[in-house]
Coordinates of C-alpha atoms and ligand atoms in Angstrom, one line a residue:
M1158 CA 12.9 14.4 -11.4
T1159 CA 9.8 15.2 -9.5
G1160 CA 7.2 12.5 -8.7
N1161 CA 4.9 14.0 -11.4
E1162 CA 7.6 14.0 -14.0
L1163 CA 8.5 10.4 -13.2
R1164 CA 4.9 9.3 -13.5
N1165 CA 4.7 11.1 -16.9
A1166 CA 8.0 9.8 -18.1
Y1167 CA 6.9 6.2 -17.4
L1168 CA 3.6 6.6 -19.1
E1169 CA 5.2 8.2 -22.1
F1170 CA 7.9 5.6 -22.4
F1171 CA 5.3 2.9 -22.6
R1172 CA 3.2 4.9 -25.0
S1173 CA 6.2 4.9 -27.3
K1174 CA 6.2 1.1 -27.0
D1175 CA 2.6 1.1 -28.4
H1176 CA 0.8 1.0 -25.0
L1177 CA -2.6 2.6 -24.5
V1178 CA -2.3 5.1 -21.6
L1179 CA -5.3 4.8 -19.3
P1180 CA -6.1 6.9 -16.2
S1181 CA -6.1 5.2 -12.8
Y1182 CA -9.2 3.2 -11.9
S1183 CA -11.1 3.9 -8.8
L1184 CA -9.9 2.3 -5.5
I1185 CA -13.3 0.6 -5.3
P1186 CA -13.2 -2.6 -7.3
E1187 CA -15.9 -3.3 -9.8
N1188 CA -17.4 -6.8 -9.9
D1189 CA -14.6 -8.3 -7.8
P1190 CA -15.9 -9.6 -4.4
S1191 CA -12.4 -11.0 -3.7
L1192 CA -11.1 -7.5 -3.1
L1193 CA -12.1 -4.8 -0.7
L1194 CA -9.9 -2.2 -2.3
I1195 CA -7.6 -2.0 -5.4
G1196 CA -4.2 -3.0 -4.2
A1197 CA -2.3 -3.5 -7.4
G1198 CA -2.2 -2.0 -10.9
M1199 CA -3.4 -5.3 -12.4
A1200 CA -6.5 -5.7 -10.2
P1201 CA -8.9 -3.8 -12.5
F1202 CA -7.7 -5.8 -15.5
K1203 CA -8.4 -9.3 -14.2
P1204 CA -11.1 -10.1 -16.9
F1205 CA -8.6 -9.1 -19.6
F1206 CA -6.0 -11.5 -18.3
T1207 CA -8.4 -14.4 -18.1
G1208 CA -9.8 -13.6 -21.5
K1209 CA -13.4 -13.0 -20.2
M1210 CA -13.3 -9.5 -21.7
K1211 CA -11.3 -8.0 -24.5
P1212 CA -9.3 -4.8 -23.8
L1213 CA -9.4 -1.9 -26.2
H1214 CA -5.8 -2.6 -26.9
P1215 CA -3.6 -5.5 -26.0
R1216 CA -1.0 -3.3 -24.4
I1217 CA -2.0 -0.9 -21.6
V1218 CA -0.1 1.3 -19.2
T1219 CA -1.4 3.0 -16.0
S1220 CA -0.4 4.7 -12.8
Q1221 CA -2.8 3.1 -10.5
K1222 CA -3.9 4.3 -7.0
C1223 CA -3.5 1.5 -4.6
I1224 CA -4.4 0.9 -0.9
R1225 CA -2.7 -1.9 1.1
T1226 CA -3.1 -2.2 4.8
G1227 CA -1.6 -5.6 5.5
D1228 CA 1.6 -3.8 6.7
I1229 CA -0.1 -0.8 8.3
E1230 CA 1.9 -1.2 11.5
N1231 CA 5.2 -0.9 9.5
V1232 CA 4.1 2.5 8.1
G1233 CA 6.4 5.2 9.4
R1234 CA 8.8 2.6 10.8
T1235 CA 10.5 1.7 7.5
A1236 CA 11.6 3.9 4.5
R1237 CA 9.1 2.3 2.1
H1238 CA 5.8 1.0 3.6
H1239 CA 2.6 2.8 2.8
T1240 CA -1.1 2.4 3.0
F1241 CA -1.6 4.5 -0.2
F1242 CA 0.9 4.4 -3.1
E1243 CA 0.8 4.6 -6.8
M1244 CA 1.8 1.7 -8.9
L1245 CA 3.2 2.2 -12.3
G1246 CA 2.2 -0.7 -14.5
N1247 CA 2.6 -1.9 -18.1
F1248 CA 0.4 -4.8 -19.1
S1249 CA 0.3 -7.2 -22.0
F1250 CA -2.9 -9.1 -22.6
G1251 CA -1.9 -12.1 -24.6
D1252 CA 0.6 -9.9 -26.5
Y1253 CA 4.3 -9.5 -25.6
F1254 CA 5.9 -11.7 -22.9
K1255 CA 9.0 -12.0 -20.8
R1256 CA 11.6 -10.9 -23.3
E1257 CA 10.0 -7.5 -24.0
A1258 CA 8.8 -6.9 -20.5
I1259 CA 12.3 -7.5 -19.1
A1260 CA 14.1 -5.5 -21.8
W1261 CA 11.8 -2.5 -21.5
A1262 CA 12.0 -2.3 -17.7
W1263 CA 15.8 -2.4 -18.0
E1264 CA 15.8 0.3 -20.8
F1265 CA 13.5 2.6 -18.8
L1266 CA 15.6 2.2 -15.6
T1267 CA 19.1 2.4 -17.0
D1268 CA 19.1 4.3 -20.3
K1269 CA 20.3 7.8 -20.0
R1270 CA 17.4 9.2 -21.9
Y1271 CA 15.1 7.9 -19.1
L1272 CA 16.1 7.2 -15.5
N1273 CA 19.8 6.6 -16.0
L1274 CA 20.2 4.4 -12.9
P1275 CA 23.6 2.7 -12.7
A1276 CA 23.2 -0.9 -14.0
D1277 CA 25.8 -2.2 -11.7
K1278 CA 23.6 -1.3 -8.7
L1279 CA 20.7 -3.3 -9.9
W1280 CA 19.9 -6.9 -8.8
V1281 CA 17.2 -9.2 -10.1
T1282 CA 15.3 -12.1 -8.7
I1283 CA 13.5 -14.8 -10.6
Y1284 CA 11.2 -17.7 -9.7
T1285 CA 13.3 -20.8 -8.7
D1286 CA 12.9 -22.8 -11.9
D1287 CA 12.4 -19.9 -14.3
D1288 CA 15.3 -20.7 -16.6
E1289 CA 13.7 -18.7 -19.4
A1290 CA 13.8 -15.5 -17.4
H1291 CA 17.3 -16.4 -16.2
G1292 CA 18.5 -16.7 -19.8
I1293 CA 17.0 -13.3 -20.8
W1294 CA 18.6 -11.5 -17.8
L1295 CA 22.0 -13.2 -18.4
N1296 CA 22.3 -13.3 -22.1
D1297 CA 20.1 -10.4 -23.5
I1298 CA 20.5 -7.9 -20.7
K1299 CA 23.9 -9.0 -19.6
V1300 CA 23.2 -8.9 -15.8
P1301 CA 26.1 -10.9 -14.2
A1302 CA 25.0 -14.3 -13.0
E1303 CA 25.8 -13.4 -9.3
R1304 CA 23.2 -10.6 -9.4
I1305 CA 20.4 -12.9 -10.6
I1306 CA 18.9 -14.6 -7.6
R1307 CA 16.5 -17.6 -7.7
M1308 CA 13.7 -17.3 -5.1
E1309 CA 11.1 -19.7 -4.1
D1310 CA 8.5 -17.1 -3.1
N1311 CA 8.7 -15.2 -6.5
F1312 CA 5.1 -16.1 -7.4
W1313 CA 2.6 -13.3 -7.4
E1314 CA -1.2 -13.4 -6.7
I1315 CA -3.9 -11.2 -5.3
G1316 CA -7.3 -12.7 -4.2
T1317 CA -8.5 -15.1 -6.9
G1318 CA -7.7 -14.7 -10.6
P1319 CA -4.7 -14.2 -12.8
C1320 CA -1.2 -14.9 -11.2
G1321 CA 2.2 -16.3 -12.1
P1322 CA 5.9 -16.4 -11.4
C1323 CA 7.6 -13.1 -11.2
S1324 CA 11.0 -11.4 -11.5
E1325 CA 11.8 -8.4 -9.3
I1326 CA 14.3 -5.6 -9.8
Y1327 CA 16.2 -4.2 -6.7
V1328 CA 18.5 -1.3 -6.3
D1329 CA 21.4 -1.6 -3.9
L1330 CA 21.3 1.6 -2.0
G1331 CA 24.7 1.0 -0.4
E1332 CA 26.1 -0.6 2.7
H1333 CA 25.4 2.4 4.8
R1334 CA 21.7 1.8 4.3
G1335 CA 21.9 -1.8 5.4
C1336 CA 21.4 -3.6 8.7
G1337 CA 25.0 -4.5 9.0
S1338 CA 24.3 -8.2 9.3
A1339 CA 26.7 -10.6 7.5
D1340 CA 23.6 -12.2 6.1
C1341 CA 22.2 -9.0 4.6
K1342 CA 21.3 -9.6 0.9
V1343 CA 18.5 -9.1 -1.6
G1344 CA 15.2 -9.8 0.2
C1345 CA 16.5 -8.7 3.6
D1346 CA 14.0 -6.7 5.6
C1347 CA 16.3 -3.7 6.0
D1348 CA 16.5 -0.7 3.7
R1349 CA 19.6 -1.6 1.7
Y1350 CA 18.1 -3.5 -1.2
L1351 CA 15.0 -1.7 -2.4
E1352 CA 12.6 -3.6 -4.6
I1353 CA 11.5 -1.1 -7.3
W1354 CA 9.8 -3.2 -9.9
N1355 CA 8.0 -6.5 -10.1
L1356 CA 7.5 -8.2 -13.5
V1357 CA 4.8 -10.9 -13.3
F1358 CA 4.5 -13.5 -16.0
T1359 CA 0.8 -14.1 -15.7
Q1360 CA 0.2 -17.6 -16.8
F1361 CA -2.4 -19.1 -14.3
D1362 CA -5.9 -18.4 -13.1
R1363 CA -6.4 -19.2 -9.4
D1364 CA -9.9 -20.2 -8.4
E1365 CA -11.6 -20.0 -5.0
A1366 CA -10.5 -23.6 -4.2
G1367 CA -6.9 -22.6 -4.7
E1368 CA -6.5 -24.5 -8.0
Y1369 CA -4.2 -23.0 -10.7
T1370 CA -5.4 -23.4 -14.2
P1371 CA -3.0 -22.4 -17.1
L1372 CA -4.4 -19.4 -19.0
A1373 CA -5.0 -19.8 -22.8
K1374 CA -2.8 -16.8 -23.4
K1375 CA 0.3 -15.6 -21.5
N1376 CA 0.3 -12.1 -20.2
I1377 CA 2.5 -9.5 -18.5
D1378 CA 1.6 -7.6 -15.4
T1379 CA 4.3 -5.3 -14.0
G1380 CA 4.2 -3.0 -11.0
A1381 CA 6.8 -0.4 -10.1
G1382 CA 6.4 1.7 -7.0
L1383 CA 6.3 5.4 -7.9
E1384 CA 7.3 6.6 -4.4
R1385 CA 10.2 4.2 -4.2
I1386 CA 11.7 5.1 -7.5
A1387 CA 11.2 8.7 -6.7
S1388 CA 13.2 8.2 -3.5
V1389 CA 16.1 6.7 -5.5
L1390 CA 16.1 9.4 -8.2
Q1391 CA 15.8 12.2 -5.6
N1392 CA 18.4 10.5 -3.5
K1393 CA 16.3 10.6 -0.4
P1394 CA 16.7 8.3 2.6
S1395 CA 13.0 7.3 2.4
N1396 CA 9.9 7.8 0.4
F1397 CA 8.7 10.3 3.0
E1398 CA 11.4 12.8 1.9
T1399 CA 10.3 12.8 -1.7
D1400 CA 8.1 15.6 -3.1
L1401 CA 5.3 13.0 -3.1
L1402 CA 5.1 13.1 0.7
Y1403 CA 7.4 15.7 2.2
P1404 CA 5.0 18.6 2.1
L1405 CA 2.7 16.6 4.4
I1406 CA 5.5 16.0 6.8
E1407 CA 6.2 19.7 6.8
Y1408 CA 2.6 20.5 7.4
A1409 CA 2.2 18.1 10.2
A1410 CA 5.5 19.1 11.9
K1411 CA 4.4 22.7 11.8
A1412 CA 1.0 21.9 13.1
A1413 CA 2.4 19.9 15.9
S1414 CA 5.3 22.3 16.6
V1415 CA 7.9 19.5 16.3
E1416 CA 10.9 19.2 14.1
Y1417 CA 11.3 16.4 11.7
G1418 CA 14.5 14.3 12.1
K1419 CA 14.9 15.1 15.9
S1420 CA 13.3 12.1 17.5
D1421 CA 12.4 8.6 16.2
K1422 CA 9.1 8.7 18.0
T1423 CA 7.8 12.0 16.5
D1424 CA 9.2 11.0 13.1
V1425 CA 7.1 7.8 13.0
S1426 CA 4.0 9.9 13.9
L1427 CA 4.8 12.5 11.2
K1428 CA 5.2 9.8 8.6
V1429 CA 2.0 8.0 9.7
V1430 CA 0.1 11.3 9.4
A1431 CA 1.6 12.0 6.0
D1432 CA 0.9 8.5 4.7
H1433 CA -2.6 8.2 6.2
G1434 CA -3.4 11.7 5.0
R1435 CA -2.9 10.7 1.4
S1436 CA -4.9 7.5 1.9
M1437 CA -8.0 9.1 3.4
V1438 CA -8.2 11.9 0.8
V1439 CA -7.9 9.5 -2.1
M1440 CA -10.3 7.0 -0.6
I1441 CA -13.0 9.6 0.1
G1442 CA -12.4 11.1 -3.3
D1443 CA -13.2 7.7 -4.8
G1444 CA -16.4 7.4 -2.8
V1445 CA -15.5 5.5 0.3
L1446 CA -17.2 6.7 3.5
P1447 CA -16.2 5.9 7.1
S1448 CA -18.2 3.1 8.5
N1449 CA -17.8 0.0 10.8
E1450 CA -17.5 -2.5 8.0
G1451 CA -15.6 -3.3 4.9
R1452 CA -13.7 -0.6 3.1
G1453 CA -15.4 2.0 5.2
Y1454 CA -13.8 0.5 8.2
V1455 CA -10.4 0.5 6.5
L1456 CA -10.9 4.3 6.0
R1457 CA -12.1 4.8 9.5
R1458 CA -9.2 3.0 10.9
I1459 CA -6.7 4.9 8.9
L1460 CA -8.2 8.2 9.8
R1461 CA -8.3 7.3 13.5
R1462 CA -4.7 6.2 13.5
A1463 CA -3.7 9.5 12.0
V1464 CA -5.6 11.4 14.8
R1465 CA -4.0 9.2 17.4
H1466 CA -0.5 9.9 16.1
G1467 CA -1.3 13.6 16.0
R1468 CA -2.2 13.3 19.7
L1469 CA 1.0 11.4 20.4
M1470 CA 2.7 14.5 19.2
G1471 CA 0.6 16.7 21.4
M1472 CA -2.0 17.8 18.9
E1473 CA -5.1 18.3 21.0
K1474 CA -7.0 20.2 18.3
P1475 CA -8.3 18.9 15.0
F1476 CA -5.6 19.1 12.3
L1477 CA -6.7 16.8 9.4
V1478 CA -8.8 19.2 7.3
P1479 CA -6.0 21.5 6.2
L1480 CA -4.1 18.4 5.2
V1481 CA -6.6 17.9 2.3
D1482 CA -5.2 21.0 0.5
V1483 CA -1.6 19.7 0.9
V1484 CA -2.5 16.3 -0.5
I1485 CA -4.3 17.9 -3.4
G1486 CA -1.3 20.1 -4.0
I1487 CA 0.8 16.9 -4.4
L1488 CA -1.7 14.6 -6.2
G1489 CA -4.0 17.1 -7.9
A1490 CA -2.1 17.2 -11.2
A1491 CA -2.4 13.5 -11.7
Y1492 CA -6.0 13.2 -10.2
P1493 CA -7.8 16.4 -11.1
D1494 CA -11.1 15.1 -9.7
L1495 CA -9.7 15.5 -6.2
A1496 CA -9.7 19.3 -6.5
V1497 CA -13.3 19.1 -7.7
K1498 CA -14.3 17.2 -4.6
R1499 CA -12.1 19.3 -2.2
D1500 CA -14.9 20.6 -0.1
Y1501 CA -16.7 17.3 0.1
I1502 CA -13.5 15.5 1.2
K1503 CA -12.9 18.2 3.8
T1504 CA -16.4 17.8 5.2
I1505 CA -16.2 14.1 5.6
I1506 CA -12.8 14.2 7.2
G1507 CA -13.8 17.1 9.5
L1508 CA -16.9 15.3 10.7
E1509 CA -15.2 12.0 11.3
E1510 CA -12.2 13.6 13.1
E1511 CA -14.6 15.5 15.4
R1512 CA -16.6 12.4 16.1
F1513 CA -13.6 10.4 16.9
R1514 CA -12.0 13.1 19.1
L1515 CA -15.2 13.2 21.3
T1516 CA -14.8 9.5 22.1
L1517 CA -11.0 9.1 21.9
S1518 CA -10.3 10.9 25.1
Q1519 CA -12.7 8.7 27.0
G1520 CA -11.4 5.6 25.4
M1521 CA -7.8 6.5 26.1
E1522 CA -8.6 7.2 29.7
L1523 CA -10.4 3.9 30.1
L1524 CA -7.6 2.0 28.4
G1525 CA -5.0 3.9 30.5
T1526 CA -6.9 2.7 33.7
L1527 CA -7.0 -0.9 32.4
I1528 CA -3.3 -0.9 31.6
A1529 CA -2.5 0.6 35.0
D1530 CA -4.6 -2.1 36.8
L1531 CA -3.0 -4.9 34.8
Q1532 CA 0.5 -3.5 35.6
E1533 CA -0.3 -3.2 39.2
A1534 CA -1.6 -6.8 39.3
G1535 CA 1.6 -7.9 37.4
K1536 CA -0.4 -9.2 34.4
D1537 CA 0.5 -8.7 30.8
V1538 CA -2.7 -9.8 28.9
L1539 CA -5.8 -7.7 28.5
P1540 CA -9.0 -9.8 28.5
G1541 CA -10.7 -9.7 25.1
E1542 CA -14.0 -8.5 26.5
D1543 CA -12.4 -5.3 27.8
A1544 CA -10.9 -4.6 24.4
F1545 CA -14.3 -5.3 22.9
K1546 CA -16.0 -2.9 25.2
L1547 CA -13.6 -0.2 24.1
Y1548 CA -14.4 -0.9 20.5
D1549 CA -18.1 -1.2 21.0
T1550 CA -18.8 1.6 23.4
F1551 CA -16.1 4.1 22.3
G1552 CA -15.6 3.2 18.7
F1553 CA -12.0 2.6 19.6
P1554 CA -10.4 0.5 16.8
W1555 CA -9.3 -2.7 18.3
E1556 CA -6.0 -2.5 16.3
L1557 CA -5.3 0.7 18.1
T1558 CA -6.0 -1.0 21.5
R1559 CA -3.5 -3.7 20.4
E1560 CA -0.9 -1.2 19.4
I1561 CA -1.2 0.9 22.6
L1562 CA -1.1 -2.3 24.7
A1563 CA 2.1 -3.5 22.8
E1564 CA 3.7 -0.1 23.5
N1565 CA 3.2 -1.0 27.2
G1566 CA 4.4 -4.6 26.9
I1567 CA 0.9 -6.0 27.1
S1568 CA -0.9 -8.4 24.7
L1569 CA -4.5 -8.7 23.8
E1570 CA -6.5 -11.8 24.4
Q1571 CA -7.6 -12.2 20.8
E1572 CA -9.9 -15.2 21.3
G1573 CA -12.1 -13.5 23.9
F1574 CA -12.2 -10.4 21.7
E1575 CA -13.3 -12.3 18.7
R1576 CA -15.9 -14.2 20.7
A1577 CA -17.4 -11.0 22.0
M1578 CA -17.3 -9.5 18.4
N1579 CA -19.1 -12.6 17.0
E1580 CA -21.8 -12.5 19.7
Q1581 CA -22.4 -8.8 18.9
R1582 CA -22.6 -9.6 15.2
E1583 CA -25.2 -12.2 15.9
R1584 CA -27.2 -9.8 18.0
A1585 CA -27.0 -7.2 15.2
R1586 CA -28.1 -9.8 12.6
A1587 CA -31.1 -10.8 14.8
A1588 CA -32.0 -7.2 15.3
R1589 CA -31.8 -6.5 11.6
S1590 CA -34.0 -9.4 10.6
D1591 CA -36.5 -8.4 13.3
N1592 CA -36.7 -4.9 11.8
N1593 CA -36.2 -6.0 8.3
D1594 CA -33.6 -3.3 8.0
N1595 CA -30.6 -4.0 5.8
G1596 CA -29.0 -0.6 6.4
A1597 CA -28.1 -1.0 10.1
M1598 CA -24.5 -1.0 11.0
Ligands
LIG2848 N1 0.9 -7.3 -9.6 C1 2.3 -7.2 -9.2 C2 2.5 -6.4 -7.9 O1 1.5 -5.9 -7.4 C3 3.0 -6.5 -10.3 O2 2.2 -5.5 -10.9 O3 3.6 -6.4 -7.4

């Protein structure tokens, strides 16, 4: 099953369970200051869960574009981390609850008319004291008790708003995919047990003070990773070999004249370029522009990381613009607006790449000198002001500085960096109020 077929099969399955199929929402949240970017299928639906707004239909299904950068440094280093991914989600707003959500997830995954995954390879987790979910998994679905694990951290929330205990479904990909540790089990960081679906039993509303108020109506919020399930169905060692990402790896490998699967180092860089390529195209398609603040900075950082990983593979010339066509080739069927905005996306990416390249060489050179000086002096911490100068003068993302330092066994003096950053913010604020100019960056 291709990624596109899987997305459609999921939407159609839930349409047959009386769900309204909606297109993905934009990555830019509407009226939700608690979020910079949409990072979960449920995020656009918060007012429906809390009862502030009424949905068109009490059951909705989507495949939602998501950006998450909390794990950006893991991207390319594991089989499953991404900055951009699609989350398949079926939602109940005060309608069905645990029993149906669990039964339908199981049916879609294991029934031979749908994904036909072997039931004996699936494990589930539940919130520590969720006896109701335990009973459903054990008695209705007939999952053996030893494959139902109670976990304290099975509680899901994002920013403020609706949240609740959750139950996750994992696939055991086999011992050969594991870390080999005697302790390796569901929840282990290695690649053996892959979480493919999270069923959240949305019962609470979390406010800014961290208080949890029970919701008047109980809801269901589920999230299944499209790329992860595709990797299982397509029997690939990671998401990056699925048809949702591999064409990007092929493009980058060709552009860099390297071969995928030959060295860990270049493989990580190829995966970073593939992942970040999708993110930047979709973000710009949704109206994000590179800047030094907020979601614009998330985009800038992603784009600059991609350029840097290209350079690590020896790509001295710009290479990001042709990537746009490859991304649209993969995602264009699901998100037709991307093709309409093709030239616009290319222009933004081309300009930003060029701009960054002009300063990157200088920044790299300066950082190289700083590292050499530290090493010569036998020191392993870079003063925060030096990192700030790189950021401020050369537009060198400080996270990049930190990563390059870490590769050389050096850490960044974070406090000094933050102090310099705050001082600069103060100066900028003062300058803005002097000029009465709200648009300054
Ligand atoms: N909101 C949950 C998650 O993101 C399930 O959709 O995992």
